[in-house]
mmCIF file of C-alpha atoms in Angstrom:
data_model
loop_
_atom_site.group_PDB
_atom_site.id
_atom_site.type_symbol
_atom_site.label_atom_id
_atom_site.label_comp_id
_atom_site.label_asym_id
_atom_site.label_seq_id
_atom_site.Cartn_x
_atom_site.Cartn_y
_atom_site.Cartn_z
ATOM 1 C CA UNK A 888 -99.747 -26.852 -75.156
ATOM 2 C CA UNK A 889 -99.150 -30.743 -74.820
ATOM 3 C CA UNK A 890 -95.645 -30.602 -74.269
ATOM 4 C CA UNK A 891 -93.736 -33.781 -74.997
ATOM 5 C CA UNK A 892 -95.884 -36.686 -76.518
ATOM 6 C CA UNK A 893 -94.437 -40.041 -77.296
ATOM 7 C CA UNK A 894 -96.015 -42.757 -79.144
ATOM 8 C CA UNK A 895 -97.166 -45.732 -78.662
ATOM 9 C CA UNK A 896 -97.188 -46.070 -75.069
ATOM 10 C CA UNK A 897 -96.885 -49.897 -74.712
ATOM 11 C CA UNK A 898 -95.139 -52.285 -77.162
ATOM 12 C CA UNK A 899 -94.401 -55.710 -77.331
ATOM 13 C CA UNK A 900 -91.804 -57.055 -80.217
ATOM 14 C CA UNK A 901 -90.442 -60.119 -80.766
ATOM 15 C CA UNK A 902 -86.687 -60.566 -80.977
ATOM 16 C CA UNK A 903 -85.523 -59.179 -84.580
ATOM 17 C CA UNK A 904 -88.430 -56.965 -85.487
ATOM 18 C CA UNK A 905 -87.915 -53.493 -85.820
ATOM 19 C CA UNK A 906 -89.906 -50.395 -84.971
ATOM 20 C CA UNK A 907 -89.757 -46.514 -84.541
ATOM 21 C CA UNK A 908 -90.863 -44.563 -81.467
ATOM 22 C CA UNK A 909 -91.945 -41.094 -82.181
ATOM 23 C CA UNK A 910 -91.488 -38.218 -79.904
ATOM 24 C CA UNK A 911 -93.179 -34.709 -80.709
ATOM 25 C CA UNK A 912 -92.844 -31.273 -78.712
ATOM 26 C CA UNK A 913 -94.843 -28.021 -79.260
ATOM 27 C CA UNK A 914 -92.422 -25.692 -77.348
ATOM 28 C CA UNK A 915 -89.850 -24.829 -80.066
ATOM 29 C CA UNK A 916 -87.376 -26.282 -78.367
ATOM 30 C CA UNK A 917 -84.022 -26.995 -80.257
ATOM 31 C CA UNK A 918 -82.640 -29.844 -78.269
ATOM 32 C CA UNK A 919 -84.091 -33.180 -77.875
ATOM 33 C CA UNK A 920 -83.018 -36.231 -76.370
ATOM 34 C CA UNK A 921 -83.819 -39.989 -76.202
ATOM 35 C CA UNK A 922 -83.196 -42.091 -72.702
ATOM 36 C CA UNK A 923 -83.696 -45.313 -71.565
ATOM 37 C CA UNK A 924 -84.668 -46.132 -67.628
ATOM 38 C CA UNK A 925 -83.643 -49.455 -66.549
ATOM 39 C CA UNK A 926 -84.859 -50.995 -62.813
ATOM 40 C CA UNK A 927 -82.244 -49.810 -60.418
ATOM 41 C CA UNK A 928 -80.314 -47.683 -63.072
ATOM 42 C CA UNK A 929 -80.290 -44.074 -63.832
ATOM 43 C CA UNK A 930 -81.845 -42.744 -66.876
ATOM 44 C CA UNK A 931 -79.040 -43.041 -69.747
ATOM 45 C CA UNK A 932 -78.891 -41.136 -72.782
ATOM 46 C CA UNK A 933 -79.259 -43.042 -75.933
ATOM 47 C CA UNK A 934 -79.034 -40.078 -78.793
ATOM 48 C CA UNK A 935 -79.670 -36.632 -78.660
ATOM 49 C CA UNK A 936 -80.263 -33.757 -81.294
ATOM 50 C CA UNK A 937 -79.190 -30.006 -81.223
ATOM 51 C CA UNK A 938 -81.466 -29.204 -83.826
ATOM 52 C CA UNK A 939 -83.401 -29.852 -87.173
ATOM 53 C CA UNK A 940 -81.493 -32.290 -89.096
ATOM 54 C CA UNK A 941 -78.572 -32.903 -86.675
ATOM 55 C CA UNK A 942 -78.338 -35.929 -84.556
ATOM 56 C CA UNK A 943 -75.335 -37.453 -82.039
ATOM 57 C CA UNK A 944 -74.480 -40.383 -79.842
ATOM 58 C CA UNK A 945 -75.194 -40.577 -76.060
ATOM 59 C CA UNK A 946 -74.117 -43.087 -73.746
ATOM 60 C CA UNK A 947 -75.564 -46.219 -75.081
ATOM 61 C CA UNK A 948 -76.316 -45.737 -78.751
ATOM 62 C CA UNK A 949 -75.708 -49.233 -79.961
ATOM 63 C CA UNK A 950 -78.866 -50.912 -81.518
ATOM 64 C CA UNK A 951 -80.692 -47.613 -82.014
ATOM 65 C CA UNK A 952 -80.943 -45.082 -84.550
ATOM 66 C CA UNK A 953 -82.459 -41.722 -84.676
ATOM 67 C CA UNK A 954 -83.684 -38.807 -87.094
ATOM 68 C CA UNK A 955 -84.917 -35.197 -86.586
ATOM 69 C CA UNK A 956 -86.432 -34.000 -89.909
ATOM 70 C CA UNK A 957 -88.763 -31.693 -88.120
ATOM 71 C CA UNK A 958 -87.777 -29.691 -85.324
ATOM 72 C CA UNK A 959 -90.755 -30.688 -83.404
ATOM 73 C CA UNK A 960 -90.210 -34.478 -83.780
ATOM 74 C CA UNK A 961 -87.515 -36.853 -82.931
ATOM 75 C CA UNK A 962 -87.521 -40.492 -83.886
ATOM 76 C CA UNK A 963 -85.806 -43.582 -82.209
ATOM 77 C CA UNK A 964 -85.777 -46.844 -84.383
ATOM 78 C CA UNK A 965 -84.472 -50.027 -83.381
ATOM 79 C CA UNK A 966 -83.943 -52.161 -86.281
ATOM 80 C CA UNK A 967 -83.432 -55.734 -84.949
ATOM 81 C CA UNK A 968 -84.900 -55.692 -81.431
ATOM 82 C CA UNK A 969 -83.033 -57.669 -78.697
ATOM 83 C CA UNK A 970 -84.335 -58.719 -75.239
ATOM 84 C CA UNK A 971 -81.556 -56.372 -73.851
ATOM 85 C CA UNK A 972 -83.650 -53.213 -75.066
ATOM 86 C CA UNK A 973 -86.566 -54.049 -73.086
ATOM 87 C CA UNK A 974 -86.981 -50.838 -71.248
ATOM 88 C CA UNK A 975 -88.938 -47.868 -70.711
ATOM 89 C CA UNK A 976 -87.851 -45.088 -73.131
ATOM 90 C CA UNK A 977 -88.300 -41.440 -72.348
ATOM 91 C CA UNK A 978 -88.011 -38.423 -74.647
ATOM 92 C CA UNK A 979 -86.884 -35.069 -73.305
ATOM 93 C CA UNK A 980 -86.827 -31.536 -75.025
ATOM 94 C CA UNK A 981 -85.006 -28.216 -73.974
ATOM 95 C CA UNK A 982 -84.855 -24.835 -75.136
ATOM 96 C CA UNK A 983 -80.843 -24.700 -74.651
ATOM 97 C CA UNK A 984 -78.215 -27.377 -73.259
ATOM 98 C CA UNK A 985 -76.051 -25.026 -71.516
ATOM 99 C CA UNK A 986 -76.587 -23.506 -68.015
ATOM 100 C CA UNK A 987 -79.803 -24.128 -66.280
ATOM 101 C CA UNK A 988 -82.162 -24.978 -68.999
ATOM 102 C CA UNK A 989 -84.642 -27.305 -68.009
ATOM 103 C CA UNK A 990 -85.288 -30.982 -69.748
ATOM 104 C CA UNK A 991 -89.054 -31.607 -70.211
ATOM 105 C CA UNK A 992 -89.783 -35.177 -70.505
ATOM 106 C CA UNK A 993 -92.540 -37.384 -72.162
ATOM 107 C CA UNK A 994 -94.680 -39.849 -70.385
ATOM 108 C CA UNK A 995 -92.543 -42.705 -71.375
ATOM 109 C CA UNK A 996 -92.900 -45.827 -73.850
ATOM 110 C CA UNK A 997 -92.497 -49.070 -72.029
ATOM 111 C CA UNK A 998 -90.909 -51.799 -74.728
ATOM 112 C CA UNK A 999 -90.876 -55.419 -74.164
ATOM 113 C CA UNK A 1000 -88.507 -57.605 -76.248
ATOM 114 C CA UNK A 1001 -89.454 -61.418 -76.343
ATOM 115 C CA UNK B 775 -65.788 -41.753 -63.294
ATOM 116 C CA UNK B 776 -68.620 -39.542 -63.080
ATOM 117 C CA UNK B 777 -71.302 -40.710 -60.670
ATOM 118 C CA UNK B 778 -74.533 -39.825 -58.773
ATOM 119 C CA UNK B 779 -75.335 -41.638 -55.745
ATOM 120 C CA UNK B 780 -78.405 -41.648 -53.896
ATOM 121 C CA UNK B 781 -79.740 -42.786 -50.459
ATOM 122 C CA UNK B 782 -81.654 -44.386 -49.076
ATOM 123 C CA UNK B 783 -83.078 -46.439 -51.999
ATOM 124 C CA UNK B 784 -86.423 -46.433 -50.680
ATOM 125 C CA UNK B 785 -88.287 -45.024 -47.708
ATOM 126 C CA UNK B 786 -91.688 -45.317 -46.152
ATOM 127 C CA UNK B 787 -93.045 -42.249 -44.274
ATOM 128 C CA UNK B 788 -96.472 -41.420 -42.902
ATOM 129 C CA UNK B 789 -98.295 -38.601 -43.884
ATOM 130 C CA UNK B 790 -97.759 -35.380 -42.481
ATOM 131 C CA UNK B 791 -94.116 -36.519 -41.682
ATOM 132 C CA UNK B 792 -91.058 -34.810 -42.733
ATOM 133 C CA UNK B 793 -88.018 -36.820 -44.591
ATOM 134 C CA UNK B 794 -84.827 -36.037 -46.387
ATOM 135 C CA UNK B 795 -83.366 -37.493 -49.143
ATOM 136 C CA UNK B 796 -79.328 -37.480 -49.840
ATOM 137 C CA UNK B 797 -77.365 -37.424 -53.125
ATOM 138 C CA UNK B 798 -73.643 -37.736 -53.187
ATOM 139 C CA UNK B 799 -71.998 -36.802 -56.369
ATOM 140 C CA UNK B 800 -68.463 -37.281 -58.163
ATOM 141 C CA UNK B 801 -69.094 -35.164 -61.215
ATOM 142 C CA UNK B 802 -66.641 -33.116 -62.345
ATOM 143 C CA UNK B 803 -66.749 -29.987 -63.678
ATOM 144 C CA UNK B 804 -69.703 -29.448 -62.049
ATOM 145 C CA UNK B 805 -72.362 -26.868 -63.656
ATOM 146 C CA UNK B 806 -75.697 -27.425 -62.029
ATOM 147 C CA UNK B 807 -77.667 -29.989 -59.626
ATOM 148 C CA UNK B 808 -81.197 -30.844 -60.324
ATOM 149 C CA UNK B 809 -83.905 -32.761 -58.176
ATOM 150 C CA UNK B 810 -86.781 -34.566 -60.418
ATOM 151 C CA UNK B 811 -90.028 -36.249 -59.261
ATOM 152 C CA UNK B 812 -91.270 -39.235 -61.290
ATOM 153 C CA UNK B 813 -94.705 -40.623 -60.512
ATOM 154 C CA UNK B 814 -95.142 -44.201 -61.147
ATOM 155 C CA UNK B 815 -95.893 -44.421 -64.989
ATOM 156 C CA UNK B 816 -94.992 -40.838 -65.800
ATOM 157 C CA UNK B 817 -91.821 -38.950 -67.102
ATOM 158 C CA UNK B 818 -89.607 -36.963 -64.516
ATOM 159 C CA UNK B 819 -90.758 -33.296 -63.644
ATOM 160 C CA UNK B 820 -88.421 -30.855 -62.424
ATOM 161 C CA UNK B 821 -88.270 -29.720 -58.855
ATOM 162 C CA UNK B 822 -85.229 -27.503 -58.591
ATOM 163 C CA UNK B 823 -82.285 -26.618 -60.365
ATOM 164 C CA UNK B 824 -79.173 -25.496 -58.439
ATOM 165 C CA UNK B 825 -75.868 -23.753 -59.514
ATOM 166 C CA UNK B 826 -72.817 -23.866 -57.811
ATOM 167 C CA UNK B 827 -73.323 -20.557 -55.934
ATOM 168 C CA UNK B 828 -76.540 -21.376 -54.652
ATOM 169 C CA UNK B 829 -76.795 -23.537 -51.475
ATOM 170 C CA UNK B 830 -80.770 -23.806 -50.755
ATOM 171 C CA UNK B 831 -83.678 -23.621 -53.115
ATOM 172 C CA UNK B 832 -87.178 -24.050 -52.145
ATOM 173 C CA UNK B 833 -90.216 -25.056 -54.201
ATOM 174 C CA UNK B 834 -93.140 -25.247 -51.723
ATOM 175 C CA UNK B 835 -92.848 -27.877 -49.722
ATOM 176 C CA UNK B 836 -89.583 -29.371 -51.117
ATOM 177 C CA UNK B 837 -86.208 -27.554 -50.298
ATOM 178 C CA UNK B 838 -83.223 -28.800 -51.971
ATOM 179 C CA UNK B 839 -79.486 -27.875 -50.323
ATOM 180 C CA UNK B 840 -76.300 -28.273 -52.073
ATOM 181 C CA UNK B 841 -72.705 -28.187 -50.630
ATOM 182 C CA UNK B 842 -70.637 -28.067 -53.660
ATOM 183 C CA UNK B 843 -67.328 -28.530 -51.489
ATOM 184 C CA UNK B 844 -68.219 -31.835 -50.138
ATOM 185 C CA UNK B 845 -70.318 -32.627 -53.516
ATOM 186 C CA UNK B 846 -73.489 -33.495 -51.432
ATOM 187 C CA UNK B 847 -76.927 -32.310 -51.867
ATOM 188 C CA UNK B 848 -80.312 -32.826 -50.183
ATOM 189 C CA UNK B 849 -84.087 -32.743 -50.830
ATOM 190 C CA UNK B 850 -86.389 -32.102 -47.685
ATOM 191 C CA UNK B 851 -90.073 -32.539 -48.209
ATOM 192 C CA UNK B 852 -92.086 -30.796 -45.209
ATOM 193 C CA UNK B 853 -95.581 -32.227 -44.295
ATOM 194 C CA UNK B 854 -95.644 -34.842 -46.401
ATOM 195 C CA UNK B 855 -98.703 -35.696 -48.402
ATOM 196 C CA UNK B 856 -99.913 -38.845 -50.126
ATOM 197 C CA UNK B 857 -99.343 -37.238 -53.709
ATOM 198 C CA UNK B 858 -95.398 -36.916 -52.643
ATOM 199 C CA UNK B 859 -95.313 -40.984 -53.133
ATOM 200 C CA UNK B 860 -92.880 -40.957 -56.314
ATOM 201 C CA UNK B 861 -89.261 -41.692 -57.264
ATOM 202 C CA UNK B 862 -87.447 -38.546 -56.469
ATOM 203 C CA UNK B 863 -83.982 -38.268 -59.174
ATOM 204 C CA UNK B 864 -80.686 -36.309 -57.999
ATOM 205 C CA UNK B 865 -79.318 -35.358 -61.662
ATOM 206 C CA UNK B 866 -75.902 -33.579 -61.841
ATOM 207 C CA UNK B 867 -74.981 -31.623 -65.030
ATOM 208 C CA UNK B 868 -71.399 -31.432 -65.806
ATOM 209 C CA UNK B 869 -69.488 -29.301 -68.908
ATOM 210 C CA UNK B 870 -66.593 -30.854 -70.083
ATOM 211 C CA UNK B 871 -64.430 -28.562 -72.204
ATOM 212 C CA UNK B 872 -64.581 -28.243 -75.934
ATOM 213 C CA UNK B 873 -68.184 -29.663 -76.260
ATOM 214 C CA UNK B 874 -71.445 -27.887 -76.673
ATOM 215 C CA UNK B 875 -73.505 -30.262 -74.574
ATOM 216 C CA UNK B 876 -73.610 -30.544 -71.324
ATOM 217 C CA UNK B 877 -73.960 -34.222 -70.203
ATOM 218 C CA UNK B 878 -76.772 -34.951 -67.457
ATOM 219 C CA UNK B 879 -75.457 -37.850 -65.083
ATOM 220 C CA UNK B 880 -78.762 -39.277 -63.020
ATOM 221 C CA UNK B 881 -79.018 -41.023 -59.819
ATOM 222 C CA UNK B 882 -80.598 -44.321 -59.484
ATOM 223 C CA UNK B 883 -83.645 -42.367 -57.599
ATOM 224 C CA UNK B 884 -85.092 -42.647 -54.039
ATOM 225 C CA UNK B 885 -88.743 -44.615 -53.815
ATOM 226 C CA UNK B 886 -90.797 -42.466 -51.384
ATOM 227 C CA UNK B 887 -94.104 -44.046 -50.067
ATOM 228 C CA UNK B 888 -96.273 -42.042 -47.847
ATOM 229 C CA UNK B 889 -98.889 -43.872 -46.111
ATOM 230 C CA UNK B 890 -102.092 -42.534 -44.403
#
C-alpha cells in the first residue's frame, strides 16, 4: 500500500509556463483534495473532489484547474504560472468527508515560479 | 470568521522533557478537532481526532485535550524524543448546514525542536 503519492517532488517554472501535478491514491477513497502550504500560514484548500468525474472549488481556486477522470487520480493544473503560486502543494484523500474520516496526505510537491 | 490560532509559534525543549502546545479556535458549528504531526519535507500525519463529546484522547506519548465550551485544545507530549521534532498542526472541522463537505480549517502550526 503506497497510500497517497505525488509527482513530481520538486519543480521550477518560469512565469507563464504551465504544468500538471499528479496525485494518486490506492486506498479506494472517494474524496480527494489539493492544498497549498505557505510559510506562516495554515494549509489552504484549492480544489476538492467528492468522487470520480466531480470537482469543486475550495478557498483559493483562482489560477488552478483540476480533473478527476479516474477514482484513484486527481490532477492539479496551472495554466499560466505566477510567482504567487510558489508554494508546497499537498494532495490528500479520505474515505468520507463527514464525521471523523481521516485525511491522508501525500509527501508534497515543492513548486517555485521565477 | 473561522480561525484556528496556535501557540507558541515555536518551542525548543530538551530530550526527555514534557511540553504542551495550545490551540484556540473560533470555528462554528464545530464538528471535530484534529492534531497532525508534520515532519520537515513530509505531509501531515494524523495524531488524534476528537469530537465534541471527547475531552481527552491519547496516542502513545501524545495526549490531546478539548474544551468545547472555551474552544481550546492542547497537545501534551510526554518524555520527548528527538523524533518528536516536527510541526504540530491543529485542525478544526466544521459542518455548515446544507453542504456535503465539512471544511477543515488549519492552524499555522507550532514548530517543536527537541535537543539532545
